[in-house]
Short mmCIF file of N, CA and C in Angstrom, two decimals:
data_model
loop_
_atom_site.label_atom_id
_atom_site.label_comp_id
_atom_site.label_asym_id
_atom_site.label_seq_id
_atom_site.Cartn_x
_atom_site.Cartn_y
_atom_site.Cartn_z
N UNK A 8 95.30 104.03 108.89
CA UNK A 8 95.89 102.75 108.59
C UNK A 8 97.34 103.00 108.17
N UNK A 9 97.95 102.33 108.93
CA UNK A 9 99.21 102.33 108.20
C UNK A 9 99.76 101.51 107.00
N UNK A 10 100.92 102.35 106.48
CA UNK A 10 102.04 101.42 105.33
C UNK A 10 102.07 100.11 105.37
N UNK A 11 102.12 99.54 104.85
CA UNK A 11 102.92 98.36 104.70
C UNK A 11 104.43 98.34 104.32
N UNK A 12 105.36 97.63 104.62
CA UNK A 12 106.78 97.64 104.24
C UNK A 12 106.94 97.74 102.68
N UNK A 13 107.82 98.17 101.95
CA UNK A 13 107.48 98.20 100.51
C UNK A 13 108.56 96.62 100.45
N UNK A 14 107.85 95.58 99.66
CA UNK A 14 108.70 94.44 99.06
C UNK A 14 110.37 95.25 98.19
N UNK A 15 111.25 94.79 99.12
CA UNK A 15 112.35 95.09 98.39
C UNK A 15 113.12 94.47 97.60
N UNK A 16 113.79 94.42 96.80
CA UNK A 16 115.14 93.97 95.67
C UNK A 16 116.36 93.67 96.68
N UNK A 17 117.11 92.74 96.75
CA UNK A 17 118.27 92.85 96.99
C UNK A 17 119.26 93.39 96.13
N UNK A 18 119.12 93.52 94.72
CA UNK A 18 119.75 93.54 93.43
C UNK A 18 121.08 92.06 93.55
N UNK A 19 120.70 91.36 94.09
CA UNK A 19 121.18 90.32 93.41
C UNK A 19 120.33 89.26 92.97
N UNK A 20 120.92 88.44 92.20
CA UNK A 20 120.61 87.51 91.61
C UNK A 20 120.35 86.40 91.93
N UNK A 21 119.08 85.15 91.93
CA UNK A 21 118.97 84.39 92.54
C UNK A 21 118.13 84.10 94.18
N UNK A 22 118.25 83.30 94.65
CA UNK A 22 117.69 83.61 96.16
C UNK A 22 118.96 83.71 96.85
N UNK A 23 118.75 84.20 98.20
CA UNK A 23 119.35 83.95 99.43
C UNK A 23 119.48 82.63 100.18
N UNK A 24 120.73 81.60 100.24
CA UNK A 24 120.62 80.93 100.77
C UNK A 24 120.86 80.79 102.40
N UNK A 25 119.99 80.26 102.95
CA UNK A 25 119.86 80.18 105.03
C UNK A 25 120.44 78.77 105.00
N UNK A 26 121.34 78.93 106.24
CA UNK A 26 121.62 78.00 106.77
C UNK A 26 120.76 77.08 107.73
N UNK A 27 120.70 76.24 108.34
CA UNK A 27 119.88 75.73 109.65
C UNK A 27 119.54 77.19 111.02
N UNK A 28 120.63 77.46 111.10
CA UNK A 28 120.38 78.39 112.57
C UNK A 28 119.69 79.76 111.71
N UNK A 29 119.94 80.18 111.03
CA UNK A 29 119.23 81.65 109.93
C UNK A 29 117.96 81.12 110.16
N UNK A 30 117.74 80.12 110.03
CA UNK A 30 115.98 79.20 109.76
C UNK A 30 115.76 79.04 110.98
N UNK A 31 116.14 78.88 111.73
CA UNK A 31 115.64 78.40 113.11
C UNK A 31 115.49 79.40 113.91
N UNK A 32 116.55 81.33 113.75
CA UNK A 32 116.00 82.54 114.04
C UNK A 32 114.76 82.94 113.49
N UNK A 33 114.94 82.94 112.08
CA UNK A 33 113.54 82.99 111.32
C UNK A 33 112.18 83.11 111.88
N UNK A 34 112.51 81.31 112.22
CA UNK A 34 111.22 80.70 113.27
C UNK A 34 110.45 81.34 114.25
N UNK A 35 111.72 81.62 114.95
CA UNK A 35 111.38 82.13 116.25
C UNK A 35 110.80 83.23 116.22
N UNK A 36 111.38 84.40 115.54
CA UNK A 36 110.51 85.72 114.86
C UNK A 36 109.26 85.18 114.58
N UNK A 37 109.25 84.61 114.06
CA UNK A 37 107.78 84.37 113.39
C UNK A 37 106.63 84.05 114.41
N UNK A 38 107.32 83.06 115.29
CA UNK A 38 106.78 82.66 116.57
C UNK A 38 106.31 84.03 117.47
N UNK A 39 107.48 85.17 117.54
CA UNK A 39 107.17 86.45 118.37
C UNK A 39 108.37 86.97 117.97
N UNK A 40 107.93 87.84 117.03
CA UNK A 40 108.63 88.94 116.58
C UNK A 40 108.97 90.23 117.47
N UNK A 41 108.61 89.92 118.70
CA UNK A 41 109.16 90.83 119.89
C UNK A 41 110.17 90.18 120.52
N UNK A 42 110.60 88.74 120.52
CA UNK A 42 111.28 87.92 121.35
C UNK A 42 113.03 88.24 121.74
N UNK A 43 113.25 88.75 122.80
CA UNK A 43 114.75 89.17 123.13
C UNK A 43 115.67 88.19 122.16
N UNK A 44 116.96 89.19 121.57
CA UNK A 44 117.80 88.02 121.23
C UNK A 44 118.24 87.00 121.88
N UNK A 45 118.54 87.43 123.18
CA UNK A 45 119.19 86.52 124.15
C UNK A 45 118.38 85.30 124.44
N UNK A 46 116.72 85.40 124.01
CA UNK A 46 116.24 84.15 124.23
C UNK A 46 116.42 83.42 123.35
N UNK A 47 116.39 83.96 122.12
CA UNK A 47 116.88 83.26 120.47
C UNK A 47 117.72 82.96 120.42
N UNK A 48 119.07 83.14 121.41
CA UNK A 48 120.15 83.15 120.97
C UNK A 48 120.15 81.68 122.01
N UNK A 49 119.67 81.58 123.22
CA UNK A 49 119.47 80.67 123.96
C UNK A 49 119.02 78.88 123.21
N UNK A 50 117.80 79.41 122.58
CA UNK A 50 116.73 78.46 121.86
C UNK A 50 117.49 77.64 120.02
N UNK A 51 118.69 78.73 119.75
CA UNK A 51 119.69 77.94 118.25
C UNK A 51 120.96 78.33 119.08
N UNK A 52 121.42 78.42 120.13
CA UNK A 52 122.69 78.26 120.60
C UNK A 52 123.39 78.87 120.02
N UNK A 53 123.33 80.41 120.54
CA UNK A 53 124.50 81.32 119.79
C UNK A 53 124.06 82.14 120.50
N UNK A 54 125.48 83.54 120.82
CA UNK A 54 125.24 84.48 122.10
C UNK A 54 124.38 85.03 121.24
N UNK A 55 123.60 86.36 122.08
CA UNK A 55 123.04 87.38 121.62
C UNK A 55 123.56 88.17 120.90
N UNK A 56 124.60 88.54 120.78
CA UNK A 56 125.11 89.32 119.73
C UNK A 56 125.54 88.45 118.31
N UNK A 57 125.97 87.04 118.28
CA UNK A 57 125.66 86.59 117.27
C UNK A 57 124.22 86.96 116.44
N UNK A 58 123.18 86.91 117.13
CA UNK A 58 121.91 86.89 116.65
C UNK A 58 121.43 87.83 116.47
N UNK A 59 122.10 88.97 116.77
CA UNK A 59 121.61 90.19 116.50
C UNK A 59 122.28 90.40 115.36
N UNK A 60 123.60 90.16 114.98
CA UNK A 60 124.06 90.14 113.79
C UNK A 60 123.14 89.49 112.73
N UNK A 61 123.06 88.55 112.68
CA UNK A 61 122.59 87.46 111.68
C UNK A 61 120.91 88.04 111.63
N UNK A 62 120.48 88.75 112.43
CA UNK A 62 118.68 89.05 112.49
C UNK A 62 118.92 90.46 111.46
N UNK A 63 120.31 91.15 111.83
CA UNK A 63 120.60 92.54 111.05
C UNK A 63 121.04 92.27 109.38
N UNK A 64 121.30 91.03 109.64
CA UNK A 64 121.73 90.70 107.84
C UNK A 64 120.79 90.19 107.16
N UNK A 65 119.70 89.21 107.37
CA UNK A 65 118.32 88.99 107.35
C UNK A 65 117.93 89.92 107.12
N UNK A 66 117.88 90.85 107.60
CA UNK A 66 117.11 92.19 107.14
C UNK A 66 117.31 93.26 106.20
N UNK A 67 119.22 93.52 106.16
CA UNK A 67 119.52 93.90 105.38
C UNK A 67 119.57 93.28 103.93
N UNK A 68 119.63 91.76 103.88
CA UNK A 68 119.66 91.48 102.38
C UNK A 68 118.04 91.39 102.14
N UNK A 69 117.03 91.74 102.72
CA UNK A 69 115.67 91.95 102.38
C UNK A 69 115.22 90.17 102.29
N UNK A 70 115.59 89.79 103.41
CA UNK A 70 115.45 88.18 103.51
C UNK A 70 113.87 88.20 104.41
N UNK A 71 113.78 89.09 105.26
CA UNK A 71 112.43 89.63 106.02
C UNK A 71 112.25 90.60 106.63
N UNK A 72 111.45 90.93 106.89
CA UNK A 72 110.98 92.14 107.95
C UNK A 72 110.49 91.71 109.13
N UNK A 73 110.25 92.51 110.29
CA UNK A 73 109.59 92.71 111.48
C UNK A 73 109.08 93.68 111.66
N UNK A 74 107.63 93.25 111.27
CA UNK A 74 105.90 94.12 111.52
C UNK A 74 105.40 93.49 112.48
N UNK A 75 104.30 94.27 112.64
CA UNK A 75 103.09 93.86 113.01
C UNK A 75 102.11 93.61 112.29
N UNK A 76 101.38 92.62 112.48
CA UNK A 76 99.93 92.03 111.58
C UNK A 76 98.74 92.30 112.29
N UNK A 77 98.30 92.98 111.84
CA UNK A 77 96.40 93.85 112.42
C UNK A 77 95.99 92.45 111.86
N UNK A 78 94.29 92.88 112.13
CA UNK A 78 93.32 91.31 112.21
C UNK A 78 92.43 92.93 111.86
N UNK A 79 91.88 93.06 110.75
CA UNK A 79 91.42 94.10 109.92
C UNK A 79 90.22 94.13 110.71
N UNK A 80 89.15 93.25 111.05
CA UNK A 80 87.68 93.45 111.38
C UNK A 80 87.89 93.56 113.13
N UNK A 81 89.17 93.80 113.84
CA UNK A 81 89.09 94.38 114.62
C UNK A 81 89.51 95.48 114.82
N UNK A 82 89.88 96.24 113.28
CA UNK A 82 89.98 97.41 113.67
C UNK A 82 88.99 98.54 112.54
N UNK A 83 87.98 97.54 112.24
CA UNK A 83 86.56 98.48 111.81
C UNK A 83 87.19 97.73 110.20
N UNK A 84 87.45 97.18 109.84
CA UNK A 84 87.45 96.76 108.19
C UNK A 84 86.88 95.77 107.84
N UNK A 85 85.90 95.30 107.80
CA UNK A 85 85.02 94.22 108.08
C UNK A 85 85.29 93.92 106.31
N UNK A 86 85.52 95.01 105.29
CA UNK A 86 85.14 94.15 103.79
C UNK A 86 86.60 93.91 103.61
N UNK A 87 86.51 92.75 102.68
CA UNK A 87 88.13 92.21 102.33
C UNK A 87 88.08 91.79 100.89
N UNK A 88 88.53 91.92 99.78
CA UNK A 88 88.67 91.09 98.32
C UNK A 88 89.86 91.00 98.24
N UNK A 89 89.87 90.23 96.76
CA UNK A 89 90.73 89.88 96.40
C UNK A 89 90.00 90.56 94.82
N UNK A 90 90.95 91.41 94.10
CA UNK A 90 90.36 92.13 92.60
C UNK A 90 91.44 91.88 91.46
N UNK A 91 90.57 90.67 90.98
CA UNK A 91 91.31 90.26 89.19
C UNK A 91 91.07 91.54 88.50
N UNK A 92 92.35 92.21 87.90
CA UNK A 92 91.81 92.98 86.70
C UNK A 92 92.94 92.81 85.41
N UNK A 93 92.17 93.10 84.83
CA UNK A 93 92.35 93.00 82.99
C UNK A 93 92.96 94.37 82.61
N UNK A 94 93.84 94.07 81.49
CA UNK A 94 94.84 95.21 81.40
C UNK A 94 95.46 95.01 79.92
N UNK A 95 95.55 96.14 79.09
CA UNK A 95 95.96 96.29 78.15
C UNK A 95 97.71 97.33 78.06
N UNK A 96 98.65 96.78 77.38
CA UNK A 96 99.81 97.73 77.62
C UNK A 96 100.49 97.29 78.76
N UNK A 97 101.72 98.00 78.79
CA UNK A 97 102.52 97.43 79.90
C UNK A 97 101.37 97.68 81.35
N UNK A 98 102.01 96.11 81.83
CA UNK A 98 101.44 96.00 82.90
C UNK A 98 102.58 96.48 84.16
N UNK A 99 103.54 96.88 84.12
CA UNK A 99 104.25 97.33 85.35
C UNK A 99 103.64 98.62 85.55
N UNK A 100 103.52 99.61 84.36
CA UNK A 100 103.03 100.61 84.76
C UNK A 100 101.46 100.90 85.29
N UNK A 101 100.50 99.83 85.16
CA UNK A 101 99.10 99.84 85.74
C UNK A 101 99.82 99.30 87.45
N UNK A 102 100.53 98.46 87.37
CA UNK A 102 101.33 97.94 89.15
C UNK A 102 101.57 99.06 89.67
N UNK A 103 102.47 99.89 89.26
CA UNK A 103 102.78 100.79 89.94
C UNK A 103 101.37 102.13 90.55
N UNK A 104 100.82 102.41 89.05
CA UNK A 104 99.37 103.09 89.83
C UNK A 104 98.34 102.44 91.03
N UNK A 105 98.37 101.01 90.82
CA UNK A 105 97.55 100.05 91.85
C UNK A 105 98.59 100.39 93.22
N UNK A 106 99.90 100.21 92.84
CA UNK A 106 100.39 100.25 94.47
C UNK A 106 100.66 101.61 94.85
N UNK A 107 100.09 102.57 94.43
CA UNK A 107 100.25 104.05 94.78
C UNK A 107 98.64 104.16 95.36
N UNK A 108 97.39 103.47 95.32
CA UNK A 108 96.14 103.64 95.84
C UNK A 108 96.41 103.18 97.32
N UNK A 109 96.16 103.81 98.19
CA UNK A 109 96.74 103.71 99.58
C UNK A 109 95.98 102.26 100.45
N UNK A 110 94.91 101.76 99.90
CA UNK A 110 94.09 100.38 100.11
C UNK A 110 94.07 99.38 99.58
N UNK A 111 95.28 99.14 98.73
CA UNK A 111 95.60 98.45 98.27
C UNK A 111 97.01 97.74 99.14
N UNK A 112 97.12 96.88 99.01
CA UNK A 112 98.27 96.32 100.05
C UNK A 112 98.82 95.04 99.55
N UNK A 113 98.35 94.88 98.64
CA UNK A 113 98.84 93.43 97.64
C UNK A 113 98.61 93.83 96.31
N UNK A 114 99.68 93.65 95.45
CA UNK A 114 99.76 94.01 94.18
C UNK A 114 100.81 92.87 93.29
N UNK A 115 99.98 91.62 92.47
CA UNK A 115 100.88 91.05 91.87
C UNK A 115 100.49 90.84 90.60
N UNK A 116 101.53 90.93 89.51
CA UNK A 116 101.22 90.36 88.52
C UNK A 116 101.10 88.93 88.10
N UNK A 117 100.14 88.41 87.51
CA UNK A 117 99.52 86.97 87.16
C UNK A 117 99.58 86.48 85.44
N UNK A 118 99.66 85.16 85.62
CA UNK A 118 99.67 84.74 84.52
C UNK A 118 97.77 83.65 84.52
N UNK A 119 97.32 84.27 83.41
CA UNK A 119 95.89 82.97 83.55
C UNK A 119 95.11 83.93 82.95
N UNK A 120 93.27 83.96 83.68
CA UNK A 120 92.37 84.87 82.69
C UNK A 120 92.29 86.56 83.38
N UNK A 121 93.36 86.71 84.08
CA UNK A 121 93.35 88.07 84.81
C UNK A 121 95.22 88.30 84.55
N UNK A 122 95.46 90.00 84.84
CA UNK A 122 96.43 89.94 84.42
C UNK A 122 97.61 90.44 85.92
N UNK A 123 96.29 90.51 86.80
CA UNK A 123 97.02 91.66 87.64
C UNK A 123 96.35 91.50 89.00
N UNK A 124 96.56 90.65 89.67
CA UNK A 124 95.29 90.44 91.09
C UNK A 124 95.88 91.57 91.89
N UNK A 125 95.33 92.25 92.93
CA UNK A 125 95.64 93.10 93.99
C UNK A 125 94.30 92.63 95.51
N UNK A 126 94.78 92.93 96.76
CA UNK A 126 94.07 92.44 97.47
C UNK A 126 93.89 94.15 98.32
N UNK A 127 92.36 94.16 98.76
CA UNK A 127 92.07 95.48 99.37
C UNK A 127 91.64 95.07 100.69
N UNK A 128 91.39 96.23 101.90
CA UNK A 128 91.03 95.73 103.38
C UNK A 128 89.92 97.10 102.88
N UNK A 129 88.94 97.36 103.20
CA UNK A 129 87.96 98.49 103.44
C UNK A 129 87.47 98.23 104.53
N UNK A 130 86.52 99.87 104.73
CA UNK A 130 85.76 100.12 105.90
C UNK A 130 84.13 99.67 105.55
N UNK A 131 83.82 99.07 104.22
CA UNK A 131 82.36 98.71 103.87
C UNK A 131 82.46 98.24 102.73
N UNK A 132 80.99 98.10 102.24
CA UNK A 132 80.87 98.09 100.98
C UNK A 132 80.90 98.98 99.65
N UNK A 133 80.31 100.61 100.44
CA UNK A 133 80.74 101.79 99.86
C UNK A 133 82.25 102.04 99.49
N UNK A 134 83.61 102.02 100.58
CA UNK A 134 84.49 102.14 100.36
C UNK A 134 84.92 101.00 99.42
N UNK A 135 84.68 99.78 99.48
CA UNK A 135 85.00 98.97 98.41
C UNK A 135 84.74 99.33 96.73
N UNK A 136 83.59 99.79 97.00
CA UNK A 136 83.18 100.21 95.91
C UNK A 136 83.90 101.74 94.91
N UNK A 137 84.33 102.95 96.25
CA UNK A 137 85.17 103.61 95.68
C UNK A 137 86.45 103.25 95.37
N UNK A 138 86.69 102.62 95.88
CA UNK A 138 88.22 101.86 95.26
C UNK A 138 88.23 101.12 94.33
N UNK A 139 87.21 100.47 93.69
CA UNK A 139 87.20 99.79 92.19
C UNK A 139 86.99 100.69 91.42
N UNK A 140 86.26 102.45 91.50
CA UNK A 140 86.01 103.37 91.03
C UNK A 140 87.88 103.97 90.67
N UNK A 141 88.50 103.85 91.41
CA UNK A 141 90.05 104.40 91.54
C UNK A 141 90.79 103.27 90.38
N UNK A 142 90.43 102.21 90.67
CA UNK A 142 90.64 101.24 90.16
C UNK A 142 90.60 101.08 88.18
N UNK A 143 89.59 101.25 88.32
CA UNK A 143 88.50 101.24 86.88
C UNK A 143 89.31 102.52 85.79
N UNK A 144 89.73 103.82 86.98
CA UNK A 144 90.24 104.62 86.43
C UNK A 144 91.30 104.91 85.71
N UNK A 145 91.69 103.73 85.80
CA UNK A 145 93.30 103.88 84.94
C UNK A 145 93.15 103.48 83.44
N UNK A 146 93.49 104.15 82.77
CA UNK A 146 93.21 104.28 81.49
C UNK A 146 93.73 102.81 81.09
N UNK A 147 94.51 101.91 81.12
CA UNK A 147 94.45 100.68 80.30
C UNK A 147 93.88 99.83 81.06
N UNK A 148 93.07 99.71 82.29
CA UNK A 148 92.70 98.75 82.81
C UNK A 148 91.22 98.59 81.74
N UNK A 149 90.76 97.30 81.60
CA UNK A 149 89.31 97.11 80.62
C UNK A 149 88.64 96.51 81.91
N UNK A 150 88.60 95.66 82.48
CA UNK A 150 87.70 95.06 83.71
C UNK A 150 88.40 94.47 84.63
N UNK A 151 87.35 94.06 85.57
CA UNK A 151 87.67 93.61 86.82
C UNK A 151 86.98 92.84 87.34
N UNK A 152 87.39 92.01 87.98
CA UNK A 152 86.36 90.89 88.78
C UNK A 152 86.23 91.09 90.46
N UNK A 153 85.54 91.14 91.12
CA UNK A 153 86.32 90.95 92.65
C UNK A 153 85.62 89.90 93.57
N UNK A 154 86.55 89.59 94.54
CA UNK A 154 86.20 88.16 94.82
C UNK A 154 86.34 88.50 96.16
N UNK A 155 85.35 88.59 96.99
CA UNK A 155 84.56 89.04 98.17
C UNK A 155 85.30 88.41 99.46
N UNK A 156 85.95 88.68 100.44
CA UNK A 156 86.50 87.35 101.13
C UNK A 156 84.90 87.31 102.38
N UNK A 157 84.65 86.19 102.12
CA UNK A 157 83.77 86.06 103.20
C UNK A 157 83.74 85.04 104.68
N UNK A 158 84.84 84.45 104.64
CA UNK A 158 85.44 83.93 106.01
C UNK A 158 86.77 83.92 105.68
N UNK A 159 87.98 83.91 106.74
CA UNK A 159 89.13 83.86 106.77
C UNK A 159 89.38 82.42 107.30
N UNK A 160 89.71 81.20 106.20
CA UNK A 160 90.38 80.15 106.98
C UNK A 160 91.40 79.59 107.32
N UNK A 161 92.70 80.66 106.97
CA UNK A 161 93.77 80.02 107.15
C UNK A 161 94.70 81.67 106.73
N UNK A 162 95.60 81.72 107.14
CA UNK A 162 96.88 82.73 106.91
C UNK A 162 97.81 82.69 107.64
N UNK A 163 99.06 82.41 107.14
CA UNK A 163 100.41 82.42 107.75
C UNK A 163 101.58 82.81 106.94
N UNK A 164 102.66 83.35 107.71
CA UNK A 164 103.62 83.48 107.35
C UNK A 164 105.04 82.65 107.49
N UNK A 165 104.76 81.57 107.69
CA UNK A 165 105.65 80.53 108.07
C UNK A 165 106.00 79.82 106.88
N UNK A 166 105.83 80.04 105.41
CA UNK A 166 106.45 79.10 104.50
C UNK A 166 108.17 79.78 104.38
N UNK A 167 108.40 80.48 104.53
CA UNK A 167 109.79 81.23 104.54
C UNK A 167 110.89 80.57 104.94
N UNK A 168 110.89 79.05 105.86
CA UNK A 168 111.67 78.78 106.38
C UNK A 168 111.54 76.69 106.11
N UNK A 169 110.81 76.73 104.71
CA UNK A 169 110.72 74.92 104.89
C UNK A 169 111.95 74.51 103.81
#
């Protein structure tokens, strides 16, 4: 299995503001993140090398990436959660051990009756199970809940651009 992109910092302050055409490249990525510039550049009216610019600054200010998205249970990962855990002491430093467990691929801190959700893809129920074992192991974590995904009804990456 591969990496995931690591979420980056711009080190500035604030958000990034997009114009109409930034949003309307956006789109189109999103639509097919393989898509020639020249068709993008066609579809918001600007040459291809405009758009290759503006897709290279997007990227450089960590505005998005261009991956690929697997569909996990077609590639043998049939178990999926979502794992509330409870945490005593700084919580950046339990984040950072959660995002160093290589099956882990979502790591956020929360405000409510959990302190720290992370989301896992496994190969079963066994592997699920050693990974709450990895999990469990960190000396300030106290418990955990996990919340089983048992149908997928919805996922997208399209709020980025409303």
């Amino acid at each position: 299995m591969t990496t995931p992109p690591k979420v980056r910092s711009t080190g500035k302050s604030g958000p990034v503001v997009l114009d109409d055409i930034s949003k309307q490249i956006v789109e189109q990525l999103q639509m097919d993140g393989r898509k020639p510039y020249a068709a993008i550049g066609k579809a918001v009216g600007l040459s291809e090398a405009a758009v290759r610019q503006r897709v290279q600054r997007l990227l450089d200010q960590g505005v998005m990436q261009i991956v690929a998205v697997t569909d996990p249970l077609t590639l043998g990962f049939p178990r999926q959660a979502m794992i509330g855990i409870k945490c005593e002491g700084d919580l950046d430093i339990v984040a950072q051990e959660l995002s160093s467990i290589e099956e882990i691929d979502y790591v956020v801190l929360t405000a409510g009756s959990v302190d720290i959700m992370v989301e896992v893809v496994c190969e079963g129920d066994s592997h699920l199970l050693e990974i709450l074992g990895k999990i469990r192991a960190i000396p300030t974590v106290r418990a955990t809940e996990t919340f089983v995904y048992l149908k997928l009804h919805k996922q997208t990456y399209t709020w980025g651009t409303r």
